């Protein structure tokens, strides 16, 4: 029983792009074979991309998955591979599919293992499609007994388990030499530490090494940061892959199945939260465009911090030649806002246009005067300005083939401080999972080496500039207080009583939570939001629109 040479491939896949995914997998198999690797491991559902969602309900989609797995298997001669893909459930009772790990060797499918724990919370809905595994067997290869698991199967190890069954407890009875876990674990700003601790807990419990491989890339709202890792039998992390980057690394598992030698260990450095968020959003924007076949972005540049941050991220993701900014001043826009926006556009060397909305707004305003006569200037007139801007931005998007980037932040989305079909329009919400206070922090990170975003944009009081001398603070609590309440309610799911008990004014808390719950209808129509927190608006937060709770 000799040493086993194992390679981990941390790659970026494209949902439903079978030819692309299969060729990427095959290319890595062939390269690993030339290096004398015995086993190469790919991530969860890598053949079809994660998450495939309702594509799984199409028989043709499953057929193409199966054909791709068979094609990949043909290249596994002289080397074995583990790939993730849906597998058909031959039993009539239960769901039609399993979330499976295919063990390929000798040019064919040698073994298939099914996922046991199917997450059905937050952004996950695997139990909607897959049947849970109920049989437990290790995989044997070249004298090595492998406990092969899929993502969530290793996560039921904390003090408050979500599931009644722990798959590794069952596999451990068969005395495996090593654990291999293939995963599609989405990014959030604190996930790296949580993920590492879960892997360490498994090794400490079962006292065998662990090879863990994760996706990188982005699929609409979800961003995958990679961070694949290898732990020895003492729960020491001997190697951690780069975050947000494709790479393949190789290891030798010694004959004792305890010691692991990394061929080129380059453990990823620890990063701060803002650096992670920045890198995740840049990747999320870039991947949204690449995988949709888009190349150019447009956005409204107001001179405020939100649009400034989005522009900076877009330029980094797409290149300044592919980003266009449009300044849309009204009669209420301040001179300094226009100057700040122009300065930023010049700093980033992007094409910019200045299009006054005054004439278009006045035309609409006068057309409804017979109906509005005698009524004071208010929200309707403010929203008309925002919607005129939206019409112009979408017209330019249509005419020139740009995708409009939305610039709303999470604080605004939470309380409905935005105009539907106005500043809430767009193809992708870039910072919709960042509270306003986090937007300021991200701006500081962007300016860490030089002044990209004008300092005045960061220091001036936030304003929508839709009426004379308007400030956000006229309508909203101070953002530091607002965001603290919102985080407790949205991320931590604290009740009004609990939030009030932690030191917040009762009337203020009730006002804020009422705004959150009565604006669900707006968020339902918002563009997809890049997810960087543990609880983003979108498919991971499903609230009724018509409800009484806290209203």
Coordinates of N, CA and C in Angstrom, one line a residue, residues 30 44 72 74 174 178 240 281 303 319 421 449 485 551:
X30 N -6.3 15.7 -17.5 CA -5.1 15.4 -18.3 C -3.8 16.0 -17.8
X44 N -18.7 20.1 -5.8 CA -20.1 19.7 -5.9 C -20.9 20.2 -7.1
X72 N -16.4 12.6 -19.4 CA -15.3 12.8 -18.4 C -14.7 11.5 -18.0
X74 N -14.3 8.8 -19.6 CA -13.4 8.2 -20.6 C -12.0 8.6 -20.5
X174 N -16.8 2.4 9.3 CA -16.1 1.5 8.4 C -14.6 1.8 8.3
X178 N -9.3 8.5 5.2 CA -9.3 9.9 4.8 C -10.7 10.4 4.5
X240 N -4.2 26.1 2.4 CA -5.5 26.8 2.1 C -5.4 27.4 0.7
X281 N -17.4 41.4 -4.5 CA -18.3 42.2 -5.4 C -17.7 42.4 -6.8
X303 N -22.9 61.8 -7.6 CA -22.0 62.6 -6.7 C -22.0 62.1 -5.3
X319 N -13.1 47.0 -16.5 CA -12.2 47.8 -17.2 C -12.9 49.2 -17.5
X421 N -39.0 51.7 -10.2 CA -38.9 52.2 -11.6 C -38.1 53.5 -11.7
X449 N -5.0 53.4 -0.9 CA -3.7 53.8 -1.5 C -3.6 55.1 -2.1
X485 N -30.1 48.6 14.1 CA -31.4 48.0 14.3 C -31.7 47.1 13.2
X551 N -46.6 45.4 11.4 CA -47.1 46.5 10.5 C -47.8 47.5 11.2

